[in-house]
């Protein structure tokens, strides 16, 4: 069976830089708290009306497509990882297809919603299509506009300071080169922790999972007076439309699952941590990345971190980091590149690539 290779990479982030000091205009926070806890110095947020998740994705995709030596019309399929699509439905994949000017080709486009692990899941799915020979040019994208779903008050500061907007894309193609390409992908999830990192609205749960929700006690999803709606005035006025995170629990699980799945991926190929040339972790939090690198015994020069400049861009973080590392000359022919993610769900996974 043929392997899939990454033939082109690209990324795009909005021009609008939001520093930690800028956030103090909205909430009681400070640069020192944010940097010490997360490593983030600044992030990019879209200017309302100028960009959406799909338009950021289109900009990143055009770069990846050109570097792969093809044109948008040559694509066979689109896999789009995001938790912040332009619309609740349809998914961002079809909007991206339209933005790329290739709607007339009628190629398929699917959305993947596994949050921070989204790009790994998307890459894994696309890999199967290449390996079976079903498609030859697949666009795999991770993109987010999260700045529009943040509580920019002191109440929301624990989450609002972490997240950024951006997009990264790759083009997958088959390769005949022995030993090269995506060696394996490993995917995992554990739904018992679904409510540890969650944005509960809009949704159909209407209080069904109330015993599992750890969200603030004044968040009431089951009040029948509000009728059968995904979102209502009560939810809006009580800040129930924002994400909730048990940060300490996420930290604990992340630093366990990142190394575990990385080793699973290496073991499957008879490889060891020392064989990795470049480790690209999902940019959750600089402290998480440093903790994981230490646990694995990876030296700092083999780990790509850019959360300092972009914040946590969820499904976009790995393809942005991969494209940036490639542009910096850190990804070379024959290198063993390991992409690893952990996120809401909980979901986690790895893609091990011989470049
Ligand atoms: N600025 C200033 N103070 C703040 C801020 C802020 N932005 N946010 C919270 N605080 C305050 C809290 O109100 C609290 O004050 P109190 O003691 O007076 O009540 C104090 O700081 C400590 O709050 P904690 O929530 O306990 O802070 P913690 O030390 O746990 O740090 C953090 C929070 C950074 C989120 C941490 O839990 C962490 O690193 N978690 C890992 C999860 C993570 O990074 N997730 C990223 C997204 S998920 C993913 O990508 C997988």
Coordinates of C-alpha atoms and ligand atoms in Angstrom, one line a residue:
X1 CA 0.0 0.0 0.0
X2 CA 1.2 3.5 -0.8
X3 CA 2.1 5.9 2.0
X4 CA 0.8 9.5 2.2
X5 CA 3.3 12.4 2.3
X6 CA 2.9 16.1 3.2
X7 CA 3.6 17.8 -0.1
X8 CA 3.0 21.4 0.9
X9 CA 2.5 23.4 4.1
X10 CA 1.2 26.9 4.8
X11 CA -0.2 29.1 7.5
X12 CA -1.9 32.4 8.0
X13 CA -2.6 34.4 11.1
X14 CA -4.5 37.7 11.4
X15 CA -2.5 40.9 11.4
X16 CA -4.2 42.2 14.6
X17 CA -1.8 41.5 17.5
X18 CA -3.3 41.5 21.0
X19 CA -0.7 41.8 23.7
X20 CA -1.2 40.7 27.3
X21 CA -1.2 44.4 28.2
X22 CA -4.1 45.0 25.7
X23 CA -6.2 42.4 27.6
X24 CA -5.9 44.5 30.8
X25 CA -8.4 47.0 29.1
X26 CA -11.1 44.3 29.3
X27 CA -10.3 42.4 32.5
X28 CA -8.3 42.3 35.7
X29 CA -5.2 40.5 34.5
X30 CA -1.5 41.2 33.9
X31 CA 1.4 40.2 31.7
X32 CA 3.3 38.4 34.5
X33 CA 0.4 36.1 35.4
X34 CA -0.2 35.2 31.8
X35 CA 3.4 34.6 30.9
X36 CA 4.2 32.6 34.1
X37 CA 1.2 30.3 33.8
X38 CA 1.0 29.9 29.9
X39 CA 4.1 31.4 28.3
X40 CA 1.9 33.5 26.1
X41 CA 3.1 37.1 25.3
X42 CA 0.6 37.9 22.5
X43 CA -2.0 36.4 20.2
X44 CA -3.7 37.3 16.9
X45 CA -7.4 38.0 16.8
X46 CA -9.4 38.7 13.6
X47 CA -10.9 42.0 12.9
X48 CA -14.6 41.5 12.9
X49 CA -16.0 41.3 9.4
X50 CA -12.6 41.0 7.7
X51 CA -11.9 37.4 8.3
X52 CA -13.7 34.2 9.3
X53 CA -12.4 30.7 10.1
X54 CA -12.9 29.7 6.5
X55 CA -11.2 32.8 5.0
X56 CA -8.2 32.3 7.3
X57 CA -8.1 28.7 6.2
X58 CA -8.3 29.7 2.5
X59 CA -5.2 32.0 2.9
X60 CA -3.2 29.2 4.6
X61 CA -4.4 26.7 2.0
X62 CA -3.4 28.7 -1.0
X63 CA 0.2 28.7 0.3
X64 CA 0.2 25.0 1.0
X65 CA -1.4 24.2 -2.4
X66 CA 1.2 26.3 -4.3
X67 CA 4.1 24.7 -2.4
X68 CA 2.6 21.2 -3.3
X69 CA 3.0 22.3 -7.0
X70 CA -0.7 22.0 -7.7
X71 CA -3.7 24.4 -8.2
X72 CA -6.9 24.5 -6.1
X73 CA -8.8 22.8 -9.0
X74 CA -6.5 19.7 -8.6
X75 CA -7.8 19.0 -5.1
X76 CA -9.8 15.8 -4.7
X77 CA -11.1 16.3 -1.1
X78 CA -11.0 18.7 1.9
X79 CA -10.8 17.7 5.5
X80 CA -11.3 20.7 7.8
X81 CA -10.6 20.6 11.6
X82 CA -12.2 23.3 13.6
X83 CA -14.4 24.0 16.7
X84 CA -15.3 27.5 15.5
X85 CA -16.8 27.1 12.0
X86 CA -18.3 30.2 10.3
X87 CA -21.8 28.7 10.9
X88 CA -23.2 26.2 13.3
X89 CA -24.0 24.3 10.1
X90 CA -23.0 23.8 7.3
X91 CA -19.4 23.0 8.2
X92 CA -16.4 25.1 7.3
X93 CA -15.2 22.7 4.7
X94 CA -17.8 23.7 2.1
X95 CA -17.2 27.4 2.8
X96 CA -13.5 26.8 2.3
X97 CA -14.2 25.0 -1.0
X98 CA -16.2 28.0 -2.1
X99 CA -13.5 30.5 -0.9
X100 CA -10.9 28.6 -3.0
X101 CA -13.1 29.1 -6.1
X102 CA -13.5 25.4 -6.7
X103 CA -17.1 24.8 -5.8
X104 CA -17.8 23.8 -9.4
X105 CA -15.5 20.8 -9.0
X106 CA -18.0 19.4 -6.4
X107 CA -15.2 17.7 -4.5
X108 CA -16.2 16.4 -1.1
X109 CA -15.5 18.5 2.1
X110 CA -15.9 17.2 5.7
X111 CA -15.5 18.9 9.1
X112 CA -13.7 17.3 12.0
X113 CA -14.7 18.4 15.5
X114 CA -12.1 17.0 17.9
X115 CA -10.9 20.4 19.2
X116 CA -7.2 20.6 19.9
X117 CA -6.6 17.1 18.4
X118 CA -8.6 18.0 15.4
X119 CA -5.7 18.3 13.0
X120 CA -4.3 14.9 14.0
X121 CA -7.7 13.3 13.4
X122 CA -8.1 15.1 10.1
X123 CA -4.6 14.1 9.0
X124 CA -5.3 10.5 10.0
X125 CA -8.6 10.3 8.0
X126 CA -7.0 11.9 4.9
X127 CA -4.1 9.4 5.1
X128 CA -6.5 6.5 4.8
X129 CA -8.0 7.9 1.6
X130 CA -4.5 8.3 0.1
X131 CA -3.3 4.9 1.2
X132 CA -6.3 3.1 -0.3
X133 CA -5.9 5.1 -3.5
X134 CA -9.3 6.8 -3.4
X135 CA -7.8 10.3 -3.6
X136 CA -4.4 11.8 -4.8
X137 CA -4.5 15.4 -3.5
X138 CA -6.2 16.1 -0.2
X139 CA -6.3 19.5 1.6
X140 CA -6.1 19.1 5.3
X141 CA -6.7 22.2 7.3
X142 CA -6.9 23.3 11.0
X143 CA -8.3 26.8 11.5
X144 CA -10.0 28.7 14.3
X145 CA -11.6 32.1 15.1
X146 CA -11.9 31.7 18.9
X147 CA -11.7 35.4 19.8
X148 CA -15.5 35.7 19.1
X149 CA -16.3 33.0 21.8
X150 CA -14.4 34.4 24.7
X151 CA -15.8 36.1 27.9
X152 CA -13.7 39.3 27.8
X153 CA -14.5 40.2 31.4
X154 CA -12.7 39.3 34.6
X155 CA -15.1 36.4 35.0
X156 CA -13.7 34.8 31.8
X157 CA -10.0 35.7 32.3
X158 CA -8.8 32.1 33.1
X159 CA -9.7 31.1 29.5
X160 CA -9.9 34.3 27.5
X161 CA -6.1 35.0 27.8
X162 CA -5.2 31.6 26.4
X163 CA -6.8 31.4 23.0
X164 CA -5.9 32.9 19.6
X165 CA -7.1 32.8 15.9
X166 CA -5.2 31.4 12.9
X167 CA -5.0 28.7 10.3
X168 CA -2.6 26.1 9.0
X169 CA -2.9 23.7 6.0
X170 CA -1.2 20.9 4.4
X171 CA -1.6 19.0 1.1
X172 CA -1.4 15.2 1.2
X173 CA -0.3 13.2 -1.8
X174 CA 0.8 9.6 -2.3
X175 CA 4.5 8.8 -2.2
X176 CA 6.4 5.9 -3.7
X177 CA 9.6 6.6 -1.7
X178 CA 10.2 3.7 0.6
X179 CA 10.2 4.5 4.3
X180 CA 8.9 8.0 3.7
X181 CA 5.6 9.7 4.5
X182 CA 3.2 9.4 7.3
X183 CA 4.4 6.2 9.1
X184 CA 1.4 6.0 11.5
X185 CA -1.3 7.9 13.3
X186 CA -2.7 7.0 16.7
X187 CA -6.0 8.4 17.8
X188 CA -7.7 8.2 21.2
X189 CA -10.6 9.7 23.1
X190 CA -12.2 9.3 26.6
X191 CA -15.8 10.7 26.7
X192 CA -15.9 10.5 30.5
X193 CA -14.1 13.8 30.6
X194 CA -16.3 15.6 28.0
X195 CA -17.4 18.3 30.5
X196 CA -13.8 19.1 31.7
X197 CA -13.3 21.4 28.7
X198 CA -16.5 22.4 27.1
X199 CA -18.6 25.1 25.4
X200 CA -22.1 23.9 26.2
X201 CA -24.0 26.3 24.1
X202 CA -25.4 26.1 21.4
X203 CA -26.4 22.5 22.0
X204 CA -29.3 20.0 22.3
X205 CA -28.5 18.8 25.8
X206 CA -31.2 20.9 27.6
X207 CA -30.1 19.8 31.0
X208 CA -29.7 16.1 30.2
X209 CA -26.1 15.9 31.3
X210 CA -26.5 18.3 34.2
X211 CA -25.1 15.8 36.7
X212 CA -21.8 15.8 34.7
X213 CA -21.5 19.5 34.1
X214 CA -19.0 21.2 36.4
X215 CA -19.8 24.6 35.0
X216 CA -20.6 27.5 37.4
X217 CA -23.5 26.8 39.7
X218 CA -25.6 29.6 38.2
X219 CA -25.5 28.0 34.8
X220 CA -28.9 26.3 34.5
X221 CA -29.5 24.5 31.2
X222 CA -32.7 22.6 32.2
X223 CA -35.2 25.3 32.9
X224 CA -38.2 24.2 30.9
X225 CA -39.5 27.8 30.7
X226 CA -36.9 28.5 28.0
X227 CA -38.4 25.9 25.6
X228 CA -36.6 23.7 23.2
X229 CA -33.9 25.9 21.8
X230 CA -30.1 25.5 21.5
X231 CA -29.6 29.0 22.8
X232 CA -31.8 31.5 24.7
X233 CA -31.8 34.9 26.4
X234 CA -31.2 33.3 29.8
X235 CA -28.0 31.6 28.5
X236 CA -26.9 34.9 26.9
X237 CA -27.4 37.1 30.0
X238 CA -25.8 34.5 32.3
X239 CA -22.6 34.1 30.3
X240 CA -23.5 30.4 29.6
X241 CA -22.4 30.8 26.0
X242 CA -18.7 30.7 26.8
X243 CA -16.2 27.9 27.2
X244 CA -15.5 26.3 30.6
X245 CA -12.3 24.6 31.6
X246 CA -11.0 22.7 34.6
X247 CA -7.5 23.9 33.9
X248 CA -5.7 21.9 36.6
X249 CA -7.4 18.6 35.4
X250 CA -6.6 19.4 31.8
X251 CA -3.0 20.0 32.7
X252 CA -2.7 16.7 34.7
X253 CA -4.2 14.6 31.8
X254 CA -2.3 16.4 29.1
X255 CA 1.1 15.8 30.6
X256 CA 0.3 12.1 30.9
X257 CA -1.4 11.5 27.5
X258 CA 1.1 13.5 25.4
X259 CA 4.1 11.2 26.2
X260 CA 2.0 8.0 26.3
X261 CA 0.7 8.4 22.7
X262 CA 4.0 9.6 21.5
X263 CA 5.7 6.4 22.7
X264 CA 2.8 4.3 21.3
X265 CA 3.5 5.8 17.9
X266 CA 7.3 5.3 18.1
X267 CA 6.9 1.7 19.4
X268 CA 4.8 0.8 16.5
X269 CA 7.7 1.6 14.2
X270 CA 10.4 0.2 16.4
X271 CA 11.7 3.8 17.0
X272 CA 12.8 5.6 20.1
X273 CA 12.4 9.1 21.5
X274 CA 16.0 9.9 20.6
X275 CA 15.2 9.2 16.9
X276 CA 12.8 12.2 16.8
X277 CA 14.3 15.1 14.9
X278 CA 11.4 17.5 15.5
X279 CA 8.6 17.3 18.1
X280 CA 5.6 19.5 17.4
X281 CA 3.2 19.4 20.3
X282 CA -0.2 21.1 20.1
X283 CA 0.4 24.6 21.6
X284 CA -1.8 24.2 24.6
X285 CA 0.4 26.0 27.1
X286 CA 4.2 26.4 27.2
X287 CA 4.3 24.8 30.6
X288 CA 2.6 21.7 29.3
X289 CA 5.0 21.5 26.3
X290 CA 8.0 21.9 28.6
X291 CA 6.7 19.3 31.0
X292 CA 6.1 16.8 28.2
X293 CA 9.5 17.4 26.6
X294 CA 11.1 16.7 30.0
X295 CA 9.1 13.6 30.6
X296 CA 10.1 12.3 27.1
X297 CA 13.7 13.3 27.6
X298 CA 13.6 15.6 24.5
X299 CA 16.1 18.5 24.4
X300 CA 14.6 22.0 23.9
X301 CA 16.1 22.4 20.4
X302 CA 14.0 19.4 19.1
X303 CA 10.7 20.9 20.3
X304 CA 8.9 23.6 18.3
X305 CA 7.0 26.1 20.5
X306 CA 5.3 29.3 19.2
X307 CA 2.5 29.7 21.7
X308 CA 4.4 32.8 22.9
X309 CA 3.4 34.6 19.7
X310 CA 0.0 33.1 18.8
X311 CA -1.5 31.8 22.0
X312 CA -3.4 28.5 21.8
X313 CA -5.0 28.2 18.4
X314 CA -6.7 24.8 19.0
X315 CA -7.0 22.8 15.8
X316 CA -4.8 25.3 14.0
X317 CA -1.8 25.1 16.3
X318 CA -0.1 22.1 14.9
X319 CA -0.3 23.0 11.2
X320 CA 0.7 26.6 12.0
X321 CA 3.8 25.3 13.9
X322 CA 4.6 22.7 11.2
X323 CA 4.5 25.4 8.5
X324 CA 6.5 27.8 10.6
X325 CA 9.1 25.2 11.4
X326 CA 9.4 24.2 7.7
X327 CA 9.8 27.8 6.7
X328 CA 12.6 28.1 9.3
X329 CA 14.4 25.2 7.7
X330 CA 13.8 22.9 10.7
X331 CA 12.0 20.2 8.6
X332 CA 14.3 18.5 6.2
X333 CA 14.4 15.5 3.9
X334 CA 14.5 12.2 6.0
X335 CA 13.7 13.9 9.3
X336 CA 11.5 12.1 11.8
X337 CA 8.7 14.6 12.7
X338 CA 6.3 13.8 15.5
X339 CA 3.0 15.7 15.8
X340 CA 1.2 15.2 19.1
X341 CA -2.0 16.7 20.5
X342 CA -4.3 16.6 23.5
X343 CA -7.6 18.4 23.9
X344 CA -11.2 18.7 24.8
X345 CA -13.2 15.4 24.6
X346 CA -10.8 14.4 26.0
X347 CA -9.1 13.5 22.7
X348 CA -5.5 12.9 22.0
X349 CA -3.3 11.5 19.2
X350 CA -0.1 11.4 17.2
X351 CA 1.1 11.5 13.6
X352 CA 4.6 10.2 13.0
X353 CA 6.2 11.4 9.8
X354 CA 9.4 10.5 7.9
X355 CA 9.8 13.7 5.8
Ligands
LIG1 N1 -5.1 36.9 35.2 C1 -4.9 37.1 36.5 N2 -5.4 36.2 37.4 C2 -6.1 35.1 36.9 C3 -6.3 34.9 35.5 C4 -5.7 35.9 34.6 N3 -5.9 35.8 33.3 N4 -7.0 33.8 35.4 C5 -7.2 33.3 36.6 N5 -6.7 34.1 37.5 C6 -6.7 34.0 39.0 C7 -7.8 33.1 39.5 O1 -9.0 33.9 39.6 C8 -7.3 32.7 40.8 O2 -7.5 33.7 41.7 P1 -7.9 33.4 43.2 O3 -6.8 32.5 43.8 O4 -8.0 34.7 43.8 O5 -9.2 32.7 43.1 C9 -5.8 32.4 40.5 O6 -5.5 33.3 39.4 C10 -5.5 31.0 40.2 O7 -6.4 30.5 39.3 P2 -6.4 29.1 38.8 O8 -7.4 28.8 37.8 O9 -6.3 28.1 39.9 O10 -5.0 29.2 38.0 P3 -4.0 28.0 37.7 O11 -2.7 28.3 38.4 O12 -4.6 26.7 37.7 O13 -3.7 28.4 36.2 C11 -4.2 27.6 34.0 C12 -4.7 28.4 35.2 C13 -3.1 28.5 33.3 C14 -5.3 27.5 33.0 C15 -3.7 26.3 34.5 O14 -4.6 25.6 35.1 C16 -3.1 25.5 33.4 O15 -2.0 25.6 33.0 N6 -3.9 24.5 32.9 C17 -3.6 23.7 31.7 C18 -4.8 23.8 30.8 C19 -4.5 24.7 29.6 O16 -3.5 25.3 29.5 N7 -5.3 24.6 28.7 C20 -5.2 25.2 27.5 C21 -6.3 24.9 26.6 S1 -6.8 23.2 26.6 C22 -5.8 22.5 25.5 O17 -5.3 23.1 24.6 C23 -5.6 21.0 25.7

